[in-house]
Amino acid sequence: MTPSRLSRRGCLKGLAAAAIAAHLPAGAAAVAQAASTLNVRSFGARGDGSTLDTDAINAAILAADKAGGGTVLLPAGRYLSFSIRLRSNVALYLDAGCVLIAADPARDRGQYDAAEPNAWDAYQDFGHSHWHNSLIWGEGLENVAILGPGRIWGRGLTRSGPGANRALKAGDMPSSLGGADPMGERTKKGTVFGAEMAGKGNKAIALKNCRNVQLKDFSMLKCGHFAVLATGTDNMVIDNLTVDTDRDGFDIDGCRNVRISNCLVNTPNDDAICLKSSYALGKPRFTEHVTITGCQVSGFDLGTLLDGTFGKTQTEAPDKEGVCGRIKLGTESNGGFRNIAIANCVFEHCRGLAIESVDGAVIEDVTADNLAMRDLTTSPLFIRLGRRMRAPEGTKVGAIRRVNISNVTVSQANAPFASIVAGLPEAPVEDVRISNLTVVHGGGGSAADVGREVPEHADHYPEPSMFGVTPAYGLYARHVRNLEVHHADLRTEKSDGRPPVLLHDVAGAGFDHVRLAHGAGVKTFVLVDVRDIAIKDAQGMPDLERSSHAKAAF
């Protein structure tokens, strides 16, 4: 090779190393520049898609760790692997053309790391309670990253697993299933809890008690129960990921200072971006200071986001309701949520925005702004305070307060459920403001739905369907204190016998500059036990301000 070619090759290598280092968290970049980039092929990785490369990848990570940090490079190739163990100050870089494939214990002569013991597994499903049984995992680490334009394919991961380590109750599952378990996840009576998971992996990436983490620029396909589970992990950036997976996309559980941006997450069978606050760490911990910006969530047929066909043949998730793929706070909700900002996101062919506290969590200071939704399979907005109480004995019902939702546009809201704000008689939702809301509902509801007694289902798994067809097509609010709706436009594509708005046990309600379409002979508002309501500049209605309505319709 000529000197000029050597010089050019060295220059390109230096540029590549600099580009990789630029993606790393502060602190990790410096050690990466000081250490060599370690190619897993130098440690014996074949990258042929059939040879197990687990040992080679882990050896490269260990070598980087011993050198004080660095970057482990997976160049173009197909790398078959069981559990990969991350280390502090080490970045895993998936180069263009790289596919990291999760091995299958049934055919690939190996197994995933064992699920570590967890004394608190009675309060959340098996998948939330363990981290080591994953394709890539890290615990107690700092300054770690997974980067690059490559792909993670969870081919050998399972999406199933037992639920919480306790008897299944009817309220643990969506009411549409009548207490049945959609994934067949609970162990059979008389078996050892979790025994069927021995050797299996059910997560692509799992992080526990880590800090200073970056996940950037790669794609993920069919990644089991969770594409990413982060628990007790602080200062984390998830940016520019494209995820098309079996169940949950991102589960951010008891984490602080998290930025999720510019991601496409397709999850027809479960939630796309889900903030949680479980008891998996043995104590309640807030999920707080979180931003979700510039993301798209959907419930297209599995695999059709990545291949660009955006299929819609699947009509139900395993819970027998419409495909999922939403942004949600909850359902696991022990520690609480605060200072959460969701902005500039798109929902397509999926469920709407859900904010849920049912296990004792306090949810407060949440904003959602600039949301575009289309072809929804359930309520556009669902705010629920309940008492399922997967929590230690003596835990009290939580709270939801100070929620501000603005600039939301929805078309093809096809389900028979209105947007719902629902607390409990003894624990109302407080201080909810909804502004600049436009929703085109499918319509088709009947007048018989208006007078139907809506069940409380205080201990049920929270889904809009738990209440049945809502008695209003646009907004149903029950057990709420201080509800404001400004500049709202609600209408239906087909005629509907239900009113646009029904309020039940609401104190302090204000509506102004609203257009609430309804059919001939159908009232605009139905009020039951409503105190202190003001309606101003409502199209087709005189202004109204009254202190009490036991029951009224106008």
Coordinates of C-alpha atoms in Angstrom, one line a residue:
M1 CA 0.0 0.0 0.0
T2 CA 1.4 3.4 -0.9
P3 CA 2.1 6.1 1.7
S4 CA -0.7 8.2 0.3
R5 CA -3.2 5.4 0.7
L6 CA -1.9 4.7 4.3
S7 CA -2.3 8.4 5.1
R8 CA -5.8 8.5 3.6
R9 CA -6.8 5.4 5.5
G10 CA -5.5 6.7 8.8
C11 CA -7.3 10.0 8.2
L12 CA -10.6 8.2 7.6
K13 CA -10.2 6.0 10.6
G14 CA -9.5 9.1 12.7
L15 CA -12.6 10.8 11.4
A16 CA -14.7 7.7 12.1
A17 CA -13.4 7.6 15.7
A18 CA -14.1 11.3 16.1
A19 CA -17.7 10.8 14.8
I20 CA -18.3 8.0 17.3
A21 CA -16.8 9.9 20.2
A22 CA -19.1 12.9 19.3
H23 CA -22.1 10.8 20.2
L24 CA -20.9 9.8 23.6
P25 CA -22.1 11.3 26.9
A26 CA -19.8 13.9 28.6
G27 CA -17.0 12.0 30.3
A28 CA -17.2 9.0 28.0
A29 CA -16.1 11.0 25.0
A30 CA -12.8 11.9 26.5
V31 CA -11.9 8.3 27.4
A32 CA -13.1 7.1 24.0
Q33 CA -10.7 9.5 22.2
A34 CA -7.9 8.3 24.5
A35 CA -8.5 4.6 23.9
S36 CA -8.6 2.6 20.7
T37 CA -11.9 1.7 19.1
L38 CA -12.2 -2.1 19.6
N39 CA -13.5 -4.1 16.7
V40 CA -15.4 -7.2 17.9
R41 CA -14.0 -9.1 14.9
S42 CA -10.5 -8.7 16.5
F43 CA -11.9 -10.7 19.4
G44 CA -13.2 -13.6 17.3
A45 CA -16.7 -12.4 16.2
R46 CA -17.7 -13.9 12.9
G47 CA -20.8 -11.8 12.1
D48 CA -22.2 -14.5 9.9
G49 CA -25.6 -14.8 11.5
S50 CA -25.1 -18.4 12.6
T51 CA -22.0 -18.5 14.8
L52 CA -22.6 -17.3 18.3
D53 CA -20.7 -14.1 18.9
T54 CA -21.7 -13.5 22.5
D55 CA -18.2 -14.3 24.0
A56 CA -16.4 -12.1 21.4
I57 CA -18.6 -9.1 22.0
N58 CA -18.4 -9.4 25.8
A59 CA -14.6 -9.8 25.6
A60 CA -14.3 -6.6 23.6
I61 CA -16.5 -4.8 26.1
L62 CA -14.3 -6.1 29.0
A63 CA -11.1 -5.1 27.2
A64 CA -12.5 -1.5 26.7
D65 CA -13.4 -1.4 30.4
K66 CA -10.0 -2.5 31.5
A67 CA -8.5 0.2 29.2
G68 CA -10.5 2.8 31.1
G69 CA -13.2 3.1 28.5
G70 CA -13.7 3.2 24.8
T71 CA -15.9 2.2 21.9
V72 CA -16.7 -1.4 20.9
L73 CA -17.5 -1.5 17.2
L74 CA -19.7 -4.0 15.5
P75 CA -19.0 -3.4 11.8
A76 CA -21.3 -4.6 9.0
G77 CA -22.5 -8.2 9.6
R78 CA -25.0 -10.3 11.4
Y79 CA -24.0 -10.9 15.0
L80 CA -25.9 -13.7 16.8
S81 CA -25.7 -13.3 20.6
F82 CA -27.1 -14.1 24.0
S83 CA -26.7 -11.6 26.9
I84 CA -24.3 -8.7 26.3
R85 CA -23.1 -7.1 29.5
L86 CA -22.4 -3.3 29.3
R87 CA -19.7 -1.6 31.3
S88 CA -19.2 2.0 32.5
N89 CA -17.5 4.4 30.0
V90 CA -18.0 2.0 27.1
A91 CA -20.0 2.7 24.0
L92 CA -21.5 0.0 21.8
Y93 CA -21.4 1.2 18.2
L94 CA -23.6 -0.6 15.6
D95 CA -22.2 0.4 12.2
A96 CA -24.1 0.7 9.0
G97 CA -25.0 -2.8 7.8
C98 CA -24.7 -4.3 11.3
V99 CA -27.6 -6.4 12.6
L100 CA -27.3 -7.6 16.2
I101 CA -29.6 -10.7 16.4
A102 CA -31.0 -12.0 19.7
A103 CA -30.3 -15.8 19.8
D104 CA -33.0 -18.3 20.4
P105 CA -32.3 -20.7 23.4
A106 CA -34.4 -23.4 21.6
R107 CA -32.1 -23.6 18.6
D108 CA -28.9 -21.7 19.2
R109 CA -27.2 -23.9 22.0
G110 CA -27.1 -21.3 24.7
Q111 CA -29.2 -19.2 27.1
Y112 CA -29.6 -15.6 28.4
D113 CA -28.4 -14.6 31.8
A114 CA -30.6 -15.6 34.6
A115 CA -33.3 -13.3 35.9
E116 CA -31.9 -12.0 39.2
P117 CA -34.0 -12.4 42.3
N118 CA -36.4 -9.5 43.2
A119 CA -38.1 -9.5 46.6
W120 CA -40.6 -7.0 45.3
D121 CA -41.9 -8.9 42.3
A122 CA -45.5 -9.0 43.7
Y123 CA -46.1 -5.4 42.5
Q124 CA -45.3 -5.5 38.8
D125 CA -45.1 -8.1 36.0
F126 CA -42.1 -10.4 35.7
G127 CA -40.7 -8.3 32.8
H128 CA -40.5 -5.2 34.9
S129 CA -38.9 -6.9 37.9
H130 CA -35.7 -8.3 36.2
W131 CA -33.0 -6.9 33.9
H132 CA -30.3 -9.5 33.4
N133 CA -32.5 -11.7 31.2
S134 CA -32.0 -9.4 28.2
L135 CA -30.0 -9.2 25.0
I136 CA -28.1 -6.1 26.3
W137 CA -28.1 -5.1 30.0
G138 CA -26.3 -2.9 32.4
E139 CA -26.7 -2.3 36.2
G140 CA -25.1 0.4 38.3
L141 CA -23.2 1.9 35.4
E142 CA -22.4 5.4 34.3
N143 CA -21.4 7.0 30.9
V144 CA -22.7 4.3 28.6
A145 CA -24.0 4.5 25.1
I146 CA -25.5 2.4 22.3
L147 CA -25.1 4.2 19.0
G148 CA -25.0 3.9 15.3
P149 CA -27.1 3.3 12.3
G150 CA -27.3 -0.5 12.7
R151 CA -30.2 -2.6 13.9
I152 CA -31.1 -4.8 16.9
W153 CA -33.3 -7.7 15.9
G154 CA -34.9 -9.5 18.9
R155 CA -35.5 -12.7 16.9
G156 CA -35.0 -15.1 19.8
L157 CA -36.7 -13.0 22.5
T158 CA -40.0 -13.9 24.0
R159 CA -42.8 -11.4 24.4
S160 CA -44.5 -13.5 27.1
G161 CA -43.7 -14.1 30.8
P162 CA -45.5 -14.3 34.1
G163 CA -47.3 -11.4 35.6
A164 CA -46.8 -10.2 39.1
N165 CA -45.9 -12.8 41.7
R166 CA -49.3 -13.0 43.2
A167 CA -52.7 -14.4 42.4
L168 CA -54.4 -12.8 39.3
K169 CA -57.4 -10.6 40.2
A170 CA -60.2 -9.6 37.8
G171 CA -59.2 -5.9 38.2
D172 CA -55.6 -6.7 37.1
M173 CA -56.7 -7.1 33.5
P174 CA -58.8 -4.9 31.1
S175 CA -62.5 -5.2 31.7
S176 CA -62.9 -6.4 28.1
L177 CA -61.3 -9.7 29.1
G178 CA -63.4 -10.2 32.2
G179 CA -60.2 -11.0 34.3
A180 CA -58.7 -13.3 31.7
D181 CA -55.0 -13.0 30.9
P182 CA -54.4 -12.0 27.2
M183 CA -50.9 -13.3 26.9
G184 CA -51.3 -16.4 29.0
E185 CA -48.6 -15.0 31.3
R186 CA -49.5 -16.2 34.7
T187 CA -47.8 -19.4 35.8
K188 CA -50.0 -22.4 36.4
K189 CA -51.0 -23.3 39.9
G190 CA -48.4 -25.3 41.7
T191 CA -45.4 -24.3 39.6
V192 CA -42.4 -22.2 40.7
F193 CA -42.9 -18.6 39.8
G194 CA -41.0 -17.7 36.7
A195 CA -39.6 -21.2 36.1
E196 CA -40.8 -21.2 32.5
M197 CA -38.5 -18.2 31.8
A198 CA -35.3 -20.1 32.7
G199 CA -32.7 -19.4 29.9
K200 CA -35.0 -17.1 28.0
G201 CA -34.6 -13.4 27.3
N202 CA -37.5 -11.0 27.0
K203 CA -36.0 -7.5 26.6
A204 CA -33.6 -6.0 24.0
I205 CA -32.1 -3.4 26.3
A206 CA -32.4 -3.3 30.1
L207 CA -30.8 -0.7 32.3
K208 CA -31.0 -0.6 36.1
N209 CA -29.7 2.2 38.4
C210 CA -27.5 3.7 35.6
R211 CA -26.7 7.3 34.9
N212 CA -25.5 9.3 31.9
V213 CA -26.9 7.1 29.1
Q214 CA -27.3 7.7 25.4
L215 CA -29.3 5.5 23.0
K216 CA -29.1 7.0 19.5
D217 CA -29.7 6.4 15.8
F218 CA -30.3 2.7 15.5
S219 CA -33.4 0.7 14.7
M220 CA -35.1 -2.1 16.6
L221 CA -37.3 -5.0 15.3
K222 CA -39.4 -7.5 17.3
C223 CA -37.8 -7.0 20.7
G224 CA -39.9 -9.1 23.0
H225 CA -41.7 -7.7 26.1
F226 CA -39.7 -4.4 26.0
A227 CA -37.5 -2.9 23.4
V228 CA -36.0 -0.7 26.1
L229 CA -36.6 -1.0 29.9
A230 CA -34.8 1.7 32.0
T231 CA -35.4 1.6 35.8
G232 CA -33.9 4.0 38.2
T233 CA -31.8 5.4 35.4
D234 CA -31.0 9.1 35.4
N235 CA -29.7 11.6 32.8
M236 CA -30.7 9.6 29.8
V237 CA -31.1 10.6 26.1
I238 CA -33.1 8.4 23.6
D239 CA -32.8 10.1 20.2
N240 CA -33.6 9.1 16.6
L241 CA -34.5 5.5 17.2
T242 CA -36.9 3.6 14.9
V243 CA -38.7 0.8 16.8
D244 CA -41.1 -1.8 15.4
T245 CA -41.8 -4.3 18.1
D246 CA -43.9 -7.0 19.6
R247 CA -45.0 -5.2 22.8
D248 CA -43.8 -2.1 24.7
G249 CA -41.3 0.2 23.0
F250 CA -39.8 2.4 25.7
D251 CA -40.6 1.8 29.4
I252 CA -39.1 4.6 31.5
D253 CA -39.6 3.5 35.1
G254 CA -38.6 5.6 38.1
C255 CA -36.1 7.7 36.1
R256 CA -35.1 11.3 36.3
N257 CA -33.9 13.8 33.7
V258 CA -34.8 11.9 30.5
R259 CA -35.1 13.2 27.0
I260 CA -36.9 11.2 24.3
S261 CA -36.8 12.8 20.9
N262 CA -37.2 12.2 17.2
C263 CA -38.2 8.6 17.6
L264 CA -40.7 6.5 15.6
V265 CA -42.2 3.7 17.7
N266 CA -44.7 1.2 16.3
T267 CA -46.3 -1.2 18.8
P268 CA -49.6 -2.7 17.8
N269 CA -49.8 -5.0 20.8
D270 CA -48.8 -2.7 23.6
D271 CA -47.7 0.8 24.5
A272 CA -45.1 2.7 22.4
I273 CA -43.6 5.3 24.8
C274 CA -44.6 4.5 28.4
L275 CA -43.5 6.3 31.6
K276 CA -43.9 4.1 34.7
S277 CA -43.2 4.3 38.4
S278 CA -43.3 0.8 39.7
Y279 CA -42.1 -0.8 42.9
A280 CA -39.4 -2.9 41.2
L281 CA -36.6 -1.2 43.1
G282 CA -38.2 -2.0 46.5
K283 CA -39.3 1.6 47.0
P284 CA -41.4 4.2 45.3
R285 CA -39.4 6.5 43.0
F286 CA -40.7 9.4 41.0
T287 CA -40.4 9.5 37.2
E288 CA -39.6 13.2 36.8
H289 CA -38.1 15.9 34.6
V290 CA -39.0 14.0 31.4
T291 CA -39.5 15.5 27.9
I292 CA -41.0 13.6 24.9
T293 CA -40.6 15.6 21.8
G294 CA -40.9 15.2 18.0
C295 CA -41.9 11.5 18.2
Q296 CA -44.4 9.4 16.2
V297 CA -46.3 6.5 17.8
S298 CA -48.4 4.0 15.9
G299 CA -50.1 0.6 15.9
F300 CA -49.4 -0.5 12.3
D301 CA -49.0 -4.2 11.6
L302 CA -45.8 -5.6 13.1
G303 CA -42.8 -4.9 10.9
T304 CA -44.6 -2.6 8.5
L305 CA -43.2 0.6 9.9
L306 CA -39.6 -0.5 9.1
D307 CA -40.6 -1.9 5.6
G308 CA -42.6 1.3 4.8
T309 CA -45.9 -0.4 4.0
F310 CA -47.7 0.8 7.1
G311 CA -50.2 -2.1 7.2
K312 CA -53.5 -2.0 9.0
T313 CA -54.8 -5.5 8.8
Q314 CA -54.5 -6.1 12.6
T315 CA -57.6 -4.7 14.3
E316 CA -57.1 -5.8 18.0
A317 CA -54.3 -5.9 20.6
P318 CA -54.2 -9.0 22.8
D319 CA -56.5 -7.3 25.3
K320 CA -59.2 -7.6 22.6
E321 CA -59.4 -3.8 22.2
G322 CA -58.1 -1.7 19.3
V323 CA -54.4 -1.7 18.4
C324 CA -52.3 0.1 21.0
G325 CA -49.1 2.1 20.2
R326 CA -49.7 5.2 22.3
I327 CA -47.9 7.5 24.8
K328 CA -48.9 6.7 28.4
L329 CA -48.1 7.5 32.0
G330 CA -48.8 4.3 34.0
T331 CA -50.2 1.7 34.4
E332 CA -47.5 0.8 37.0
S333 CA -47.8 3.8 39.2
N334 CA -46.4 3.6 42.7
G335 CA -43.8 6.3 43.0
G336 CA -45.4 9.1 41.0
F337 CA -44.8 11.4 38.0
R338 CA -44.0 15.1 37.9
N339 CA -42.6 17.7 35.6
I340 CA -43.5 15.8 32.4
A341 CA -43.6 17.6 29.1
I342 CA -44.9 16.0 25.9
A343 CA -44.8 18.1 22.7
N344 CA -44.9 18.0 18.9
C345 CA -45.9 14.3 18.6
V346 CA -47.9 12.4 16.1
F347 CA -50.3 9.5 16.9
E348 CA -51.5 7.3 14.0
H349 CA -53.7 4.2 13.9
C350 CA -53.4 3.7 17.7
R351 CA -54.8 4.6 21.1
G352 CA -54.6 8.2 22.4
L353 CA -52.8 9.9 25.2
A354 CA -53.3 8.2 28.6
I355 CA -52.4 9.5 32.1
E356 CA -53.1 6.9 34.8
S357 CA -52.5 6.6 38.5
V358 CA -54.0 3.4 40.0
D359 CA -51.3 2.2 42.4
G360 CA -50.9 5.2 44.7
A361 CA -48.9 7.5 42.5
V362 CA -49.1 11.3 42.6
I363 CA -49.2 12.7 39.0
E364 CA -48.6 16.5 38.9
D365 CA -47.4 19.2 36.6
V366 CA -47.8 17.5 33.3
T367 CA -48.1 19.3 30.0
A368 CA -48.9 18.0 26.5
D369 CA -48.8 20.4 23.6
N370 CA -49.0 20.2 19.8
L371 CA -50.3 16.6 19.3
A372 CA -51.7 15.5 16.0
M373 CA -53.8 12.3 16.1
R374 CA -55.4 10.3 13.4
D375 CA -57.3 7.0 13.1
L376 CA -57.6 6.4 16.9
T377 CA -58.9 3.1 18.3
T378 CA -59.9 4.5 21.7
S379 CA -60.3 7.8 23.6
P380 CA -58.2 10.7 22.3
L381 CA -57.5 11.7 25.9
F382 CA -57.8 9.4 29.0
I383 CA -57.0 10.7 32.5
R384 CA -57.8 8.1 35.2
L385 CA -57.3 8.1 38.9
G386 CA -58.2 4.7 40.4
R387 CA -57.3 2.2 43.1
R388 CA -56.1 -1.0 41.6
M389 CA -53.3 -0.8 44.3
R390 CA -50.6 -3.1 43.1
A391 CA -48.6 -1.8 46.1
P392 CA -47.5 -2.6 49.6
E393 CA -50.2 -2.9 52.3
G394 CA -51.4 0.5 53.5
T395 CA -50.6 2.5 50.3
K396 CA -53.2 5.2 49.9
V397 CA -54.9 6.3 46.7
G398 CA -52.8 8.7 44.7
A399 CA -53.6 12.0 43.0
I400 CA -53.7 13.6 39.6
R401 CA -53.4 17.4 39.5
R402 CA -52.2 20.3 37.4
V403 CA -52.5 18.8 33.9
N404 CA -52.4 21.1 30.9
I405 CA -53.2 19.8 27.5
S406 CA -53.2 22.2 24.5
N407 CA -53.2 22.3 20.7
V408 CA -54.5 18.8 20.0
T409 CA -56.0 17.9 16.6
V410 CA -57.8 14.6 16.1
S411 CA -59.5 13.1 13.1
Q412 CA -61.0 9.6 12.8
A413 CA -61.6 9.1 16.5
N414 CA -63.3 5.9 15.6
A415 CA -64.0 4.3 19.0
P416 CA -67.3 4.8 20.9
F417 CA -65.4 6.5 23.7
A418 CA -65.2 10.2 24.4
S419 CA -62.1 11.8 25.9
I420 CA -62.4 10.9 29.6
V421 CA -61.3 12.6 32.8
A422 CA -62.3 10.3 35.7
G423 CA -61.4 10.2 39.4
L424 CA -63.0 8.5 42.4
P425 CA -65.7 10.0 44.6
E426 CA -63.2 10.2 47.5
A427 CA -60.2 11.2 45.3
P428 CA -61.2 13.5 42.4
V429 CA -58.9 14.5 39.6
E430 CA -57.9 18.2 40.1
D431 CA -56.9 21.2 38.0
V432 CA -57.2 20.0 34.4
R433 CA -57.0 22.5 31.6
I434 CA -57.7 21.5 27.9
S435 CA -57.3 24.2 25.3
N436 CA -57.3 24.5 21.5
L437 CA -58.8 21.0 21.0
T438 CA -60.3 19.8 17.8
V439 CA -61.7 16.3 17.5
V440 CA -63.7 14.7 14.8
H441 CA -65.4 11.6 16.3
G442 CA -66.9 8.7 14.3
G443 CA -70.3 9.1 15.9
G444 CA -73.1 6.5 15.8
G445 CA -73.9 6.6 19.6
S446 CA -77.5 6.3 20.7
A447 CA -79.6 8.3 23.2
A448 CA -79.9 5.2 25.3
D449 CA -76.2 5.5 26.2
V450 CA -76.9 8.9 27.9
G451 CA -78.9 7.6 30.8
R452 CA -76.9 4.4 31.3
E453 CA -75.4 4.0 34.8
V454 CA -71.6 4.1 34.3
P455 CA -69.8 1.7 36.6
E456 CA -67.0 3.0 38.9
H457 CA -64.7 0.0 38.5
A458 CA -62.3 1.6 41.0
D459 CA -60.0 -1.4 41.2
H460 CA -59.9 -2.2 37.5
Y461 CA -57.0 -2.1 35.0
P462 CA -57.5 1.4 33.4
E463 CA -58.7 1.5 29.9
P464 CA -61.6 3.7 28.5
S465 CA -63.6 0.5 27.7
M466 CA -63.9 -0.1 31.5
F467 CA -66.8 2.4 31.5
G468 CA -68.5 1.0 28.4
V469 CA -69.8 3.3 25.7
T470 CA -69.4 6.8 27.2
P471 CA -72.7 8.8 27.7
A472 CA -71.2 11.7 25.7
Y473 CA -69.4 11.5 22.4
G474 CA -66.8 14.3 23.0
L475 CA -65.9 14.7 26.7
Y476 CA -67.0 12.7 29.8
A477 CA -65.8 14.0 33.1
R478 CA -66.6 12.4 36.5
H479 CA -65.2 13.1 40.0
V480 CA -63.2 16.2 38.9
R481 CA -62.4 19.5 40.6
N482 CA -61.5 22.5 38.5
L483 CA -61.9 21.6 34.8
E484 CA -61.3 24.2 32.2
V485 CA -62.0 23.8 28.4
H486 CA -61.0 26.6 26.1
H487 CA -61.4 26.9 22.4
A488 CA -62.7 23.4 21.7
D489 CA -64.3 22.1 18.5
L490 CA -66.0 18.7 18.9
R491 CA -68.0 17.1 16.1
T492 CA -69.0 13.8 14.6
E493 CA -68.8 12.3 11.1
K494 CA -72.1 10.4 11.6
S495 CA -75.1 11.4 13.6
D496 CA -74.9 10.7 17.3
G497 CA -77.6 10.6 19.9
R498 CA -75.2 11.5 22.8
P499 CA -74.4 15.1 23.8
P500 CA -71.0 16.5 23.2
V501 CA -70.3 16.9 27.0
L502 CA -71.5 15.1 30.1
L503 CA -70.2 16.2 33.5
H504 CA -70.9 14.1 36.7
D505 CA -69.7 15.2 40.1
V506 CA -67.7 18.1 38.8
A507 CA -66.9 21.2 40.9
G508 CA -65.5 24.3 39.2
A509 CA -66.1 23.9 35.5
G510 CA -65.4 26.5 32.8
F511 CA -66.0 26.3 29.1
D512 CA -65.4 29.2 26.7
H513 CA -65.1 29.7 23.0
V514 CA -66.4 26.2 22.2
R515 CA -68.2 24.7 19.2
L516 CA -70.0 21.6 20.3
A517 CA -71.9 20.0 17.4
H518 CA -74.9 17.8 18.1
G519 CA -77.9 16.3 16.3
A520 CA -81.4 17.7 16.3
G521 CA -83.1 17.3 19.6
V522 CA -79.8 16.4 21.4
K523 CA -78.6 18.6 24.2
T524 CA -75.2 20.2 24.3
F525 CA -74.4 19.7 28.0
V526 CA -75.7 17.1 30.4
L527 CA -74.9 17.9 34.0
V528 CA -75.3 15.6 37.1
D529 CA -74.3 17.0 40.5
V530 CA -72.2 19.9 39.0
R531 CA -71.2 22.9 41.2
D532 CA -69.9 26.2 40.0
I533 CA -70.0 26.1 36.2
A534 CA -69.5 28.9 33.7
I535 CA -70.1 28.6 29.9
K536 CA -69.2 31.6 27.7
D537 CA -69.1 32.1 24.0
A538 CA -70.4 28.7 23.2
Q539 CA -71.8 28.6 19.7
G540 CA -75.6 28.5 19.7
M541 CA -75.9 28.9 23.4
P542 CA -76.4 31.9 25.7
D543 CA -73.7 32.5 28.4
L544 CA -74.4 30.7 31.6
E545 CA -73.0 30.9 35.1
R546 CA -74.5 28.9 38.0
S547 CA -73.5 27.6 41.3
S548 CA -75.2 24.3 41.4
H549 CA -76.9 21.7 39.1
A550 CA -78.3 18.6 40.6
K551 CA -79.3 17.5 37.2
A552 CA -79.7 19.5 34.0
A553 CA -79.5 19.4 30.3
F554 CA -79.3 22.3 27.9

